[in-house]
Amino acid sequence: MTASQNPDPEWTTADSAQLYGINAWGADYFNIADNGEVQVSVDFDGKPVTVSLMEIVRGMHERGLHMPAILRIRNLLDHRVELLNKSFAKAIADGGYRNCYRGVYPIKVNQQCHVVEEIADYGRQYSHGFEAGSKAELIIAMAQLSDSDGIIICNGYKDAEFIELGLYARQMGKPCFFVVETLSELPIIIERSRALNIEPLIGVRIKTTVAVDGYWSQDSGDRSIFGLSTASLMRLVDALREADMLHCLRLLHCHLGSQIPNIRNVRSGVLEACRFYAGLVQEGAPMGYLDLGGGLAVDYEGARTNSTHSMNYRLDEYCANIVESICETLDPLEIEHPVIVSESGRATVAYSSMLLFNILNVSNTSPSTTTAMIPDECIEALRNLHAIQEMLSKENLQECYNDAVFYRDELRELFHHGQASLRERALAENIYLAIVHRIAAMLPQLKRVPPELQNLREQLSDIYYGNFSLFQSLPDIWAIDQLFPIMPIHRLAEKPERLAILADLTCDCDGKIDRFSTPDGERNVLPLHPLQPGEEYYLGVFLVGAYQETLGDLHNLFGDTNVVNVALNPDGSYEFAREFHGDSIADVLSYVEYEPKQLQENFRLVAEKAVRNGKISVAQRSRIVQAFRESLHGYTYFENH
Ligand SMILES: *Cc1c(COP(=O)(O)O)cnc(C)c1O
């Protein structure tokens, strides 16, 4: 590496790790190798096995799988399922709890077949089940749990068909629960189970009054759109008793919202749920299952705080809090401990996927030349602007900045009125940029930075254009201001000297990322390396396994990305367990009801006509038609191979 490539010889991978916070949010799954590449690390019986992400990227290119791509590490998915089950098992043993834990994975969080399949396969040893919120998800759950005794929780609005499906699962011996969300579902459940002569397992979703921190605070509380009020709950109990089916009421469900950053909220929620549980037992329902929903957070920032994208607790504390809270409430009432059910989605799948993409281009605000010459004959404003360059010093920074803005604006005004030429305006903008860049460079030497100049470095940051679509691959950044860890996956032994925001391929002004989390808090710019000629620069967006893949849309008709599933082996080797090619242009066009064959035929006619009119030769026609066909069947993203 030449000196110019490494601007700071003292810089080490440890500095990069600190800068990007990878050891804080990476949960020991991700770290930086000595060669400056991010590696994924998996534990096999206490022995860590690592693979470089760049090595996987090279393997992908060899297989014709180009950027952008979603990379899933199967082992991480397995490890999360294992960790969740083992943590609850430990809390149960430590707390002397007299029942077990049964996890269910909410399919909506990532419905991709191979994700769900892996959770079913790996989770079998723990009887890990599924949560289904629709008929389609119930169908997935019933098929995937064919040889598992994991439970199925049916949430959401249920019609007669949904209920029949669930009853058939019940008839085949599956512990499949209908969670009543509104009273109107109950008559259908009663009627269908009588008609088919199959006893249902019934659960009830309650509204807790606990106010929760974080983005999903409205999923709980009085105004939550989900769950029964206490008055409705009593009507449900009475209706079941009247139908002689109170013995079918077996589960209480409560979901406080997703990504609960504060452990105090978890504790209050569980305590309240236990009161409801006890009340239903006292009403004569057999119960036996307490389902605490999702909400277990992911520390996207690695900050360990109760801010929206973080969490102030660890998984073992979460489990211990739940176990203790249940004992605390139910033991004095001598109520038997229920099976603890949780529906952790985000915490199960977030770590296993990352989005990888290359940078196509960088635009920066650097002046084209710092010693701009001005012609002898030129307008006053330009001359004044030029003079600022000469007198700029640490002592008069603020004054020079104000003057530079003033004369630049004056020149723009003159241009507007036809009194300055395009060339004069270009020169003025260039001198202005030279001045503000010099000012920005001097700022670190100041004891006190004037408030007006505090964001100057951000304002002058580069724009790195990434080969991805925010709307397709990272919808939550756009929709709910989600923060994900983002960093280069190589060159990390080299100091990243540029400050940048990221723009995607869509020509939409919302298609940008300008909020980044760092261990020191949120920033509007991300430090990155300058592009090297002839070399790709790769970034990774991490912890994107939850909620991103199916919420994505076809903005600007960018389609699904390539996906690879990689599995690491104990001997340090790894394999491409599965690979999926993303949408072709023909695929996305057919999603919006175009007929690719018809488009091709239309285009052939256009080309034929051009031949007839003497615009192109027959040979040119074949080349053009061929190019059209190849594009139609190509990737929707930028391809440079
Ligand atoms: C979305 C959802 C979940 C999953 O929540 P996470 O916070 O991702 O674990 C669980 N249960 C219900 C009812 C949900 O709606």
XYZ file of C-alpha atoms and ligand atoms in Angstrom:
656
model
C 0.000 0.000 0.000
C 1.426 3.386 -0.926
C 1.667 6.291 1.496
C -1.065 8.197 -0.300
C -3.419 5.263 0.188
C -2.845 5.206 3.912
C -3.006 8.797 5.055
C -2.346 7.932 8.671
C 0.256 5.204 9.302
C -0.754 5.052 12.968
C -4.303 3.990 12.073
C -5.187 0.408 12.947
C -8.152 -1.895 12.545
C -8.877 -1.259 16.235
C -9.440 2.415 15.399
C -11.874 1.393 12.661
C -13.645 -0.941 15.071
C -14.041 1.929 17.513
C -15.153 4.359 14.801
C -17.882 2.112 13.393
C -18.821 0.545 16.726
C -18.670 -2.972 15.290
C -17.710 -4.591 18.589
C -20.657 -2.906 20.283
C -23.462 -3.805 17.837
C -21.819 -6.900 16.337
C -22.733 -9.122 19.307
C -19.472 -11.076 18.750
C -20.758 -12.209 15.326
C -18.843 -9.542 13.419
C -15.358 -8.133 13.840
C -12.438 -6.793 11.828
C -9.586 -9.079 10.795
C -5.966 -7.870 10.734
C -6.127 -7.506 6.955
C -8.811 -4.835 7.381
C -11.759 -6.979 6.255
C -14.949 -7.518 8.208
C -15.340 -11.136 9.148
C -18.230 -13.126 10.483
C -17.477 -15.320 13.438
C -19.375 -18.419 14.509
C -18.800 -20.480 17.591
C -18.487 -24.267 17.339
C -18.303 -25.716 20.861
C -16.275 -22.796 22.128
C -14.054 -22.688 19.044
C -14.603 -19.609 16.862
C -14.617 -20.085 13.095
C -14.334 -16.965 10.952
C -14.867 -16.127 7.290
C -14.154 -12.814 5.629
C -17.135 -11.117 4.004
C -14.884 -10.076 1.119
C -14.053 -13.703 0.489
C -17.774 -14.438 0.278
C -18.241 -11.469 -2.075
C -15.511 -12.860 -4.346
C -17.226 -16.243 -4.257
C -20.495 -14.589 -5.212
C -18.964 -12.843 -8.211
C -17.496 -16.148 -9.375
C -21.003 -17.574 -9.296
C -22.470 -14.702 -11.289
C -24.203 -13.208 -8.255
C -23.515 -9.524 -8.426
C -24.140 -6.602 -6.111
C -26.375 -5.603 -4.491
C -27.035 -8.794 -2.595
C -28.458 -9.981 0.658
C -26.098 -12.276 2.466
C -27.590 -14.591 5.051
C -25.436 -16.532 7.448
C -27.354 -19.629 8.382
C -25.328 -20.267 11.529
C -26.359 -16.907 12.977
C -30.027 -17.754 12.577
C -29.436 -21.087 14.335
C -27.478 -19.397 17.066
C -30.212 -16.883 17.807
C -32.838 -19.638 18.141
C -30.490 -21.570 20.396
C -29.620 -18.530 22.516
C -33.258 -17.570 23.043
C -34.191 -21.068 24.173
C -31.096 -21.585 26.317
C -31.475 -18.186 27.989
C -35.045 -18.933 28.994
C -34.058 -22.422 30.128
C -31.345 -20.923 32.326
C -33.642 -18.262 33.814
C -36.208 -20.987 34.516
C -33.637 -23.191 36.246
C -32.115 -20.292 38.205
C -35.492 -18.952 39.297
C -36.918 -22.312 40.379
C -39.722 -21.857 37.854
C -42.001 -24.864 37.618
C -42.801 -24.928 33.924
C -41.076 -24.500 30.567
C -40.525 -22.025 27.756
C -41.961 -22.424 24.264
C -40.810 -19.904 21.704
C -42.735 -19.123 18.549
C -41.338 -17.268 15.564
C -43.692 -14.637 14.094
C -43.596 -15.384 10.375
C -44.350 -11.798 9.338
C -40.901 -10.644 10.481
C -39.206 -12.493 7.618
C -41.409 -14.876 5.637
C -38.725 -16.020 3.212
C -39.058 -19.758 2.830
C -35.474 -20.664 3.688
C -35.553 -18.487 6.826
C -38.759 -20.091 8.073
C -37.541 -23.560 7.075
C -34.268 -23.126 8.934
C -36.040 -21.954 12.081
C -38.369 -24.957 11.875
C -35.479 -27.394 11.289
C -33.064 -26.036 13.821
C -35.801 -25.137 16.308
C -37.207 -28.683 16.372
C -34.919 -29.717 19.258
C -36.464 -26.863 21.308
C -40.032 -27.351 20.022
C -39.823 -23.851 18.631
C -43.136 -23.008 16.956
C -44.668 -20.298 14.798
C -46.944 -17.311 15.138
C -49.287 -16.782 12.193
C -51.199 -13.588 11.538
C -53.043 -14.660 8.396
C -54.267 -17.738 6.549
C -51.171 -17.723 4.363
C -48.912 -17.735 7.395
C -50.944 -20.478 9.054
C -50.504 -22.599 5.947
C -46.737 -22.081 6.186
C -46.738 -22.949 9.894
C -48.809 -26.126 9.428
C -46.582 -27.394 6.640
C -43.273 -26.505 8.301
C -44.097 -27.966 11.706
C -45.085 -31.345 10.279
C -42.718 -33.298 12.509
C -42.316 -30.875 15.389
C -44.345 -30.380 18.540
C -43.862 -26.618 18.441
C -46.982 -24.613 19.112
C -48.861 -22.468 16.614
C -50.310 -19.147 17.725
C -52.981 -17.706 15.421
C -53.261 -13.940 15.769
C -55.031 -11.423 13.577
C -58.562 -11.378 12.231
C -59.828 -14.838 11.507
C -62.613 -15.873 9.164
C -64.320 -19.270 9.109
C -61.751 -20.693 6.709
C -58.811 -19.591 8.900
C -60.510 -21.188 11.885
C -61.242 -24.434 10.051
C -57.611 -24.740 9.028
C -56.518 -24.228 12.627
C -59.055 -26.769 13.863
C -57.711 -29.375 11.454
C -54.222 -28.717 12.827
C -55.719 -29.284 16.280
C -57.361 -32.509 15.140
C -53.970 -33.771 14.011
C -52.665 -33.145 17.497
C -50.960 -29.794 16.964
C -51.081 -27.309 19.832
C -52.690 -24.607 17.708
C -54.178 -21.644 19.600
C -56.702 -19.112 18.339
C -56.000 -15.814 20.010
C -59.233 -13.829 20.115
C -58.532 -10.218 19.182
C -62.133 -9.026 18.835
C -65.352 -10.442 20.229
C -66.777 -10.936 16.750
C -64.408 -13.866 16.176
C -65.760 -15.873 19.078
C -69.117 -16.971 17.572
C -67.278 -18.245 14.483
C -64.836 -20.243 16.602
C -67.684 -21.729 18.637
C -69.817 -22.510 15.591
C -66.999 -24.068 13.502
C -65.598 -26.171 16.323
C -69.065 -27.558 17.014
C -69.730 -28.208 13.347
C -66.437 -30.084 12.940
C -66.570 -31.529 16.432
C -63.036 -30.417 17.265
C -62.235 -28.691 20.553
C -60.287 -25.492 20.042
C -57.493 -24.084 22.172
C -58.491 -20.500 22.820
C -56.327 -17.584 23.814
C -57.232 -14.006 24.434
C -55.313 -10.879 23.636
C -55.496 -8.143 26.220
C -54.730 -4.459 26.154
C -52.247 -3.518 28.809
C -52.087 0.035 30.074
C -48.306 0.074 30.320
C -46.806 2.963 28.365
C -43.823 1.729 26.408
C -40.792 3.713 25.192
C -39.601 3.529 21.621
C -41.226 3.735 18.244
C -44.079 1.264 18.787
C -45.430 2.886 21.931
C -48.942 2.850 20.480
C -49.152 -0.935 20.217
C -49.975 -0.961 23.901
C -52.157 1.152 26.125
C -55.840 2.032 26.038
C -55.788 3.261 22.454
C -54.110 0.168 21.050
C -56.085 -1.113 18.083
C -55.400 -4.677 19.196
C -56.794 -6.716 22.033
C -59.868 -6.774 24.207
C -60.798 -4.192 26.786
C -61.465 -5.587 30.257
C -65.213 -5.248 29.683
C -64.991 -7.288 26.473
C -62.798 -9.803 28.249
C -65.568 -10.419 30.786
C -68.086 -10.831 27.981
C -65.789 -13.375 26.368
C -65.544 -15.355 29.605
C -69.317 -15.264 30.034
C -69.942 -16.283 26.435
C -67.529 -19.224 26.728
C -69.101 -20.333 29.992
C -72.537 -20.128 28.442
C -71.351 -22.252 25.489
C -69.868 -24.691 28.010
C -66.411 -23.991 26.557
C -64.646 -22.100 29.311
C -62.306 -25.097 29.622
C -61.009 -24.202 26.137
C -59.625 -20.864 27.364
C -55.965 -21.727 27.799
C -53.787 -18.771 26.892
C -53.348 -15.099 27.647
C -51.608 -13.017 25.003
C -50.083 -9.607 25.365
C -47.785 -7.803 22.942
C -46.379 -4.495 24.137
C -44.915 -3.508 20.783
C -41.731 -4.195 18.877
C -38.204 -3.060 19.832
C -38.843 -2.229 23.494
C -35.665 -0.431 24.515
C -36.381 -0.226 28.229
C -36.396 -3.266 30.542
C -38.634 -1.422 33.013
C -41.430 -1.488 30.422
C -40.999 -5.228 29.935
C -41.290 -5.801 33.669
C -44.391 -3.603 34.081
C -46.019 -5.270 31.076
C -45.431 -8.773 32.431
C -46.652 -7.799 35.895
C -49.883 -6.453 34.452
C -50.342 -9.470 32.156
C -49.962 -11.747 35.185
C -52.778 -9.914 36.972
C -55.049 -10.611 34.002
C -53.864 -14.208 33.939
C -54.648 -14.621 37.630
C -58.050 -12.999 37.118
C -58.934 -15.486 34.385
C -57.829 -18.419 36.538
C -60.042 -17.075 39.321
C -62.900 -16.910 36.808
C -62.506 -20.649 36.358
C -60.544 -20.866 33.076
C -57.871 -23.584 33.140
C -55.290 -21.394 31.309
C -51.724 -22.789 31.397
C -49.991 -20.588 28.797
C -48.771 -17.016 29.130
C -47.755 -15.498 25.785
C -45.763 -12.285 26.163
C -45.592 -11.437 22.473
C -42.578 -9.845 20.805
C -40.696 -6.728 21.756
C -37.301 -8.170 22.631
C -35.077 -5.480 21.139
C -31.957 -5.466 18.968
C -29.191 -3.026 19.824
C -28.728 -1.475 16.386
C -26.558 1.274 17.867
C -24.569 -0.850 20.272
C -25.139 1.902 22.815
C -26.830 -0.173 25.562
C -29.251 2.651 26.310
C -33.021 2.985 26.268
C -32.993 5.069 23.076
C -35.273 3.926 20.267
C -32.705 1.909 18.305
C -30.941 0.482 21.293
C -31.826 -1.486 24.455
C -30.754 -1.153 28.076
C -30.791 -4.889 28.862
C -29.298 -8.175 27.784
C -31.187 -11.291 26.738
C -30.463 -13.047 30.037
C -31.865 -10.067 31.952
C -34.967 -10.097 29.764
C -35.586 -13.762 30.555
C -34.833 -13.379 34.266
C -37.167 -10.385 34.528
C -40.018 -12.307 32.959
C -39.522 -15.381 35.143
C -39.224 -13.292 38.329
C -42.233 -11.140 37.523
C -44.441 -14.177 36.961
C -43.341 -15.826 40.214
C -43.776 -12.581 42.109
C -47.400 -12.229 41.007
C -48.644 -15.799 40.851
C -46.866 -17.423 43.822
C -48.734 -15.462 46.524
C -51.988 -16.516 44.830
C -50.815 -20.130 44.651
C -51.469 -20.258 40.926
C -49.443 -22.828 38.995
C -46.685 -21.469 36.766
C -47.788 -21.281 33.128
C -45.794 -22.281 30.071
C -43.987 -19.099 29.043
C -44.472 -18.296 25.370
C -42.712 -15.448 23.564
C -42.966 -14.302 19.975
C -39.531 -12.830 19.365
C -39.113 -11.970 15.723
C -36.645 -9.136 15.385
C -34.205 -10.560 17.918
C -34.310 -13.945 16.147
C -33.648 -12.895 12.569
C -32.064 -9.403 12.520
C -28.436 -10.549 12.863
C -28.483 -13.215 10.190
C -28.835 -10.944 7.131
C -26.831 -8.098 5.727
C -27.146 -6.020 2.595
C -23.936 -5.720 0.583
C -23.451 -3.209 -2.213
C -20.718 -1.456 -4.144
C -20.218 2.267 -4.594
C -20.699 3.427 -8.170
C -19.604 6.996 -7.972
C -18.753 9.824 -5.608
C -19.667 13.431 -5.987
C -17.929 15.931 -3.807
C -17.947 19.657 -3.287
C -14.195 20.092 -3.628
C -13.304 23.092 -5.803
C -11.840 22.112 -9.152
C -8.696 24.076 -8.408
C -7.780 25.768 -5.163
C -5.755 28.644 -6.600
C -8.405 30.004 -8.908
C -7.095 32.684 -11.242
C -9.376 35.552 -12.093
C -9.161 37.595 -15.270
C -7.796 41.143 -14.993
C -11.073 42.510 -16.241
C -13.818 41.173 -14.038
C -16.781 42.222 -11.976
C -16.430 43.629 -8.515
C -18.087 40.745 -6.636
C -15.704 38.248 -8.174
C -12.714 40.396 -7.298
C -13.947 40.730 -3.702
C -14.475 37.000 -3.420
C -10.989 36.399 -4.677
C -9.570 38.857 -2.159
C -11.042 36.860 0.727
C -8.772 33.974 -0.222
C -5.710 36.088 0.394
C -6.677 37.354 3.833
C -8.271 34.204 5.301
C -6.724 33.220 8.622
C -7.628 31.476 11.851
C -8.428 34.838 13.437
C -11.009 36.053 10.908
C -12.693 32.788 9.954
C -16.225 33.831 10.748
C -15.885 37.184 8.988
C -14.412 35.579 5.871
C -17.165 33.001 5.850
C -19.874 35.682 6.026
C -18.225 37.685 3.250
C -17.797 34.642 1.038
C -21.488 33.783 1.349
C -22.400 37.408 0.688
C -20.362 37.789 -2.523
C -21.319 34.374 -3.823
C -24.974 35.298 -3.405
C -24.393 38.671 -5.006
C -22.864 36.981 -8.012
C -25.765 34.583 -8.287
C -28.098 37.564 -8.250
C -26.124 39.286 -11.023
C -26.227 36.100 -13.085
C -29.953 36.010 -12.569
C -30.264 39.478 -14.106
C -27.966 38.749 -16.993
C -25.141 40.902 -15.601
C -22.647 38.098 -14.982
C -21.728 35.354 -17.423
C -22.032 31.632 -16.835
C -18.240 31.395 -16.702
C -18.065 34.163 -14.067
C -20.645 32.405 -11.978
C -18.773 29.107 -12.220
C -15.585 30.829 -11.172
C -17.318 32.460 -8.202
C -18.797 29.149 -7.014
C -15.404 27.566 -7.291
C -13.623 30.269 -5.288
C -16.393 30.105 -2.710
C -15.877 26.372 -2.310
C -12.123 26.806 -2.031
C -12.706 29.259 0.819
C -15.199 27.156 2.778
C -13.096 24.024 2.396
C -10.111 25.892 3.834
C -12.303 27.176 6.658
C -13.578 23.668 7.386
C -10.018 22.382 7.518
C -9.054 25.076 10.067
C -12.004 24.427 12.374
C -10.344 21.640 14.388
C -7.621 24.125 15.445
C -10.144 26.498 17.022
C -10.841 26.481 20.742
C -14.445 27.423 20.133
C -16.215 26.790 16.834
C -18.778 29.498 15.992
C -22.289 27.946 16.018
C -22.854 28.864 12.387
C -19.832 26.860 11.295
C -20.469 23.800 13.407
C -22.093 21.837 10.604
C -19.761 23.032 7.876
C -17.921 19.745 7.541
C -21.251 17.934 7.181
C -22.440 20.430 4.587
C -19.320 19.835 2.550
C -19.522 16.061 2.785
C -19.312 13.795 -0.240
C -22.207 11.909 -1.725
C -21.405 8.224 -2.258
C -23.768 6.637 -4.767
C -24.514 3.053 -3.796
C -25.760 0.267 -6.009
C -28.980 -0.442 -4.109
C -32.514 0.814 -3.641
C -33.454 2.069 -0.210
C -37.120 1.418 -0.934
C -36.526 -2.190 -1.914
C -33.879 -3.248 0.581
C -34.013 -0.881 3.577
C -37.603 0.377 3.697
C -37.538 1.134 7.432
C -34.842 3.772 6.971
C -37.298 5.625 4.810
C -40.517 4.763 6.637
C -39.640 4.981 10.328
C -36.155 6.532 10.444
C -34.632 3.226 11.493
C -30.884 3.223 12.079
C -28.814 0.248 10.948
C -25.068 -0.182 11.365
C -23.385 0.703 8.053
C -19.684 0.409 7.280
C -17.138 -0.577 4.643
C -16.358 -4.296 4.728
C -12.697 -3.896 3.720
C -9.782 -1.383 3.779
C -10.310 -0.981 7.514
C -6.595 -0.862 8.302
C -6.657 2.411 6.407
C -8.046 5.616 7.911
C -11.349 6.626 6.269
C -10.671 10.261 5.529
C -13.797 11.280 3.654
C -17.098 12.209 5.241
C -20.104 11.124 3.232
C -23.794 10.619 3.006
C -25.160 7.738 0.925
C -27.512 7.992 -2.022
C -29.201 5.034 -3.687
C -29.936 4.345 -7.343
C -33.484 5.689 -7.339
C -33.748 9.243 -8.502
C -35.848 10.025 -5.447
C -34.708 12.647 -2.973
C -35.782 10.312 -0.170
C -33.418 7.630 -1.449
C -30.566 8.703 0.754
C -29.046 7.813 4.098
C -27.832 10.718 6.198
C -28.270 9.414 9.725
C -25.693 7.067 11.136
C -25.254 5.682 14.598
C -21.840 5.701 16.220
C -20.825 4.781 19.754
C -20.736 8.543 20.436
C -24.284 9.098 19.252
C -25.966 9.834 15.980
C -24.089 11.614 13.160
C -25.178 12.974 9.808
C -22.126 11.758 7.951
C -20.291 8.463 7.654
C -16.480 8.355 7.409
C -15.487 6.446 4.257
C -12.409 5.782 2.140
C -11.766 7.520 -1.173
C -12.456 5.274 -4.170
C -9.395 3.658 -5.738
C -9.264 3.591 -9.512
C -10.072 0.176 -10.902
C -11.113 -1.199 -7.511
C -14.610 -1.789 -6.155
C -15.513 -0.350 -2.776
C -18.010 -2.404 -0.781
C -20.264 -1.373 2.074
C -22.435 -3.522 4.310
C -25.671 -2.617 6.053
C -25.942 -4.962 9.008
C -28.734 -6.447 11.148
C -31.309 -6.214 8.348
C -32.879 -9.674 8.732
C -36.058 -8.358 10.382
C -38.881 -6.620 8.537
C -36.842 -5.326 5.560
C -37.215 -7.991 2.903
C -40.928 -8.138 2.373
C -41.784 -4.550 3.135
C -39.652 -3.476 0.180
C -41.383 -2.056 -2.864
C -40.636 -1.695 -6.551
C -39.784 2.006 -6.460
C -38.378 2.915 -9.885
C -38.839 -0.781 -10.681
C -35.739 -1.940 -8.873
C -36.584 -5.519 -7.956
C -35.513 -8.143 -5.449
C -31.773 -8.361 -4.987
C -29.676 -11.474 -5.294
C -29.639 -13.536 -2.118
C -27.089 -16.041 -0.913
C -27.249 -18.256 2.130
C -23.878 -19.208 3.455
C -23.158 -21.862 6.049
C -19.877 -21.979 7.940
C -18.453 -25.389 8.870
C -16.491 -26.324 12.000
C -13.308 -26.849 9.942
C -13.330 -23.201 8.866
C -14.660 -23.886 5.376
C -17.938 -22.477 4.197
C -20.439 -23.233 1.505
C -23.026 -21.441 -0.537
C -25.931 -23.406 0.877
C -28.401 -21.649 -1.384
C -28.386 -18.905 -3.956
C -31.227 -16.996 -5.506
C -30.974 -14.685 -8.439
C -32.884 -11.449 -7.940
C -35.577 -10.149 -10.263
C -34.829 -9.522 -13.895
C -36.261 -6.467 -15.589
C -38.814 -8.773 -17.255
C -39.833 -10.029 -13.795
C -40.503 -6.591 -12.338
C -42.294 -5.467 -15.493
C -44.619 -8.432 -15.265
C -45.382 -7.555 -11.599
C -46.900 -4.339 -12.892
C -48.813 -6.228 -15.580
C -46.589 -5.774 -18.628
C -46.086 -8.724 -20.923
C -42.327 -9.013 -21.537
C -42.947 -11.046 -24.737
C -45.294 -8.388 -26.011
C -42.804 -5.606 -25.214
C -40.169 -7.455 -27.162
C -42.478 -7.926 -30.103
C -43.464 -4.234 -30.069
C -39.834 -3.276 -30.047
C -39.060 -5.633 -32.937
C -41.717 -3.848 -34.987
C -40.206 -0.446 -34.135
C -36.791 -1.693 -35.281
C -38.251 -3.229 -38.430
C -39.840 0.087 -39.333
C -36.523 1.894 -38.797
C -34.934 -0.513 -41.293
C -37.704 0.159 -43.793
C -37.228 3.925 -43.396
C -33.515 3.566 -44.006
C -32.536 4.766 -40.488
C -30.616 1.586 -39.590
C -29.189 -1.373 -41.485
C -30.396 -4.938 -41.039
C -27.173 -5.750 -39.162
C -27.728 -2.786 -36.824
C -31.271 -3.922 -36.296
C -30.162 -7.332 -35.019
C -27.667 -5.782 -32.621
C -30.276 -3.381 -31.240
C -32.953 -6.050 -30.855
C -30.398 -8.328 -29.183
C -29.389 -5.588 -26.699
C -33.040 -4.976 -25.871
C -33.604 -8.667 -25.209
C -30.517 -8.977 -23.006
C -31.528 -5.952 -20.936
C -34.991 -7.351 -20.485
C -33.551 -10.493 -18.958
C -30.834 -8.747 -16.954
C -30.614 -7.573 -13.332
C -32.515 -4.391 -12.439
C -29.453 -2.944 -10.647
C -26.278 -1.430 -12.011
C -24.074 -4.033 -13.667
C -20.460 -3.388 -14.540
C -19.043 -6.587 -15.898
C -44.902 -8.110 15.097
C -45.315 -8.963 16.191
C -44.385 -9.743 16.890
C -42.895 -9.666 16.650
O -42.340 -8.643 17.404
P -40.764 -8.477 17.526
O -40.631 -7.230 18.295
O -40.206 -8.431 16.169
O -40.239 -9.632 18.289
C -44.853 -10.607 17.860
N -46.170 -10.695 18.136
C -47.090 -9.941 17.501
C -48.526 -10.081 17.854
C -46.699 -9.043 16.513
O -47.612 -8.297 15.924
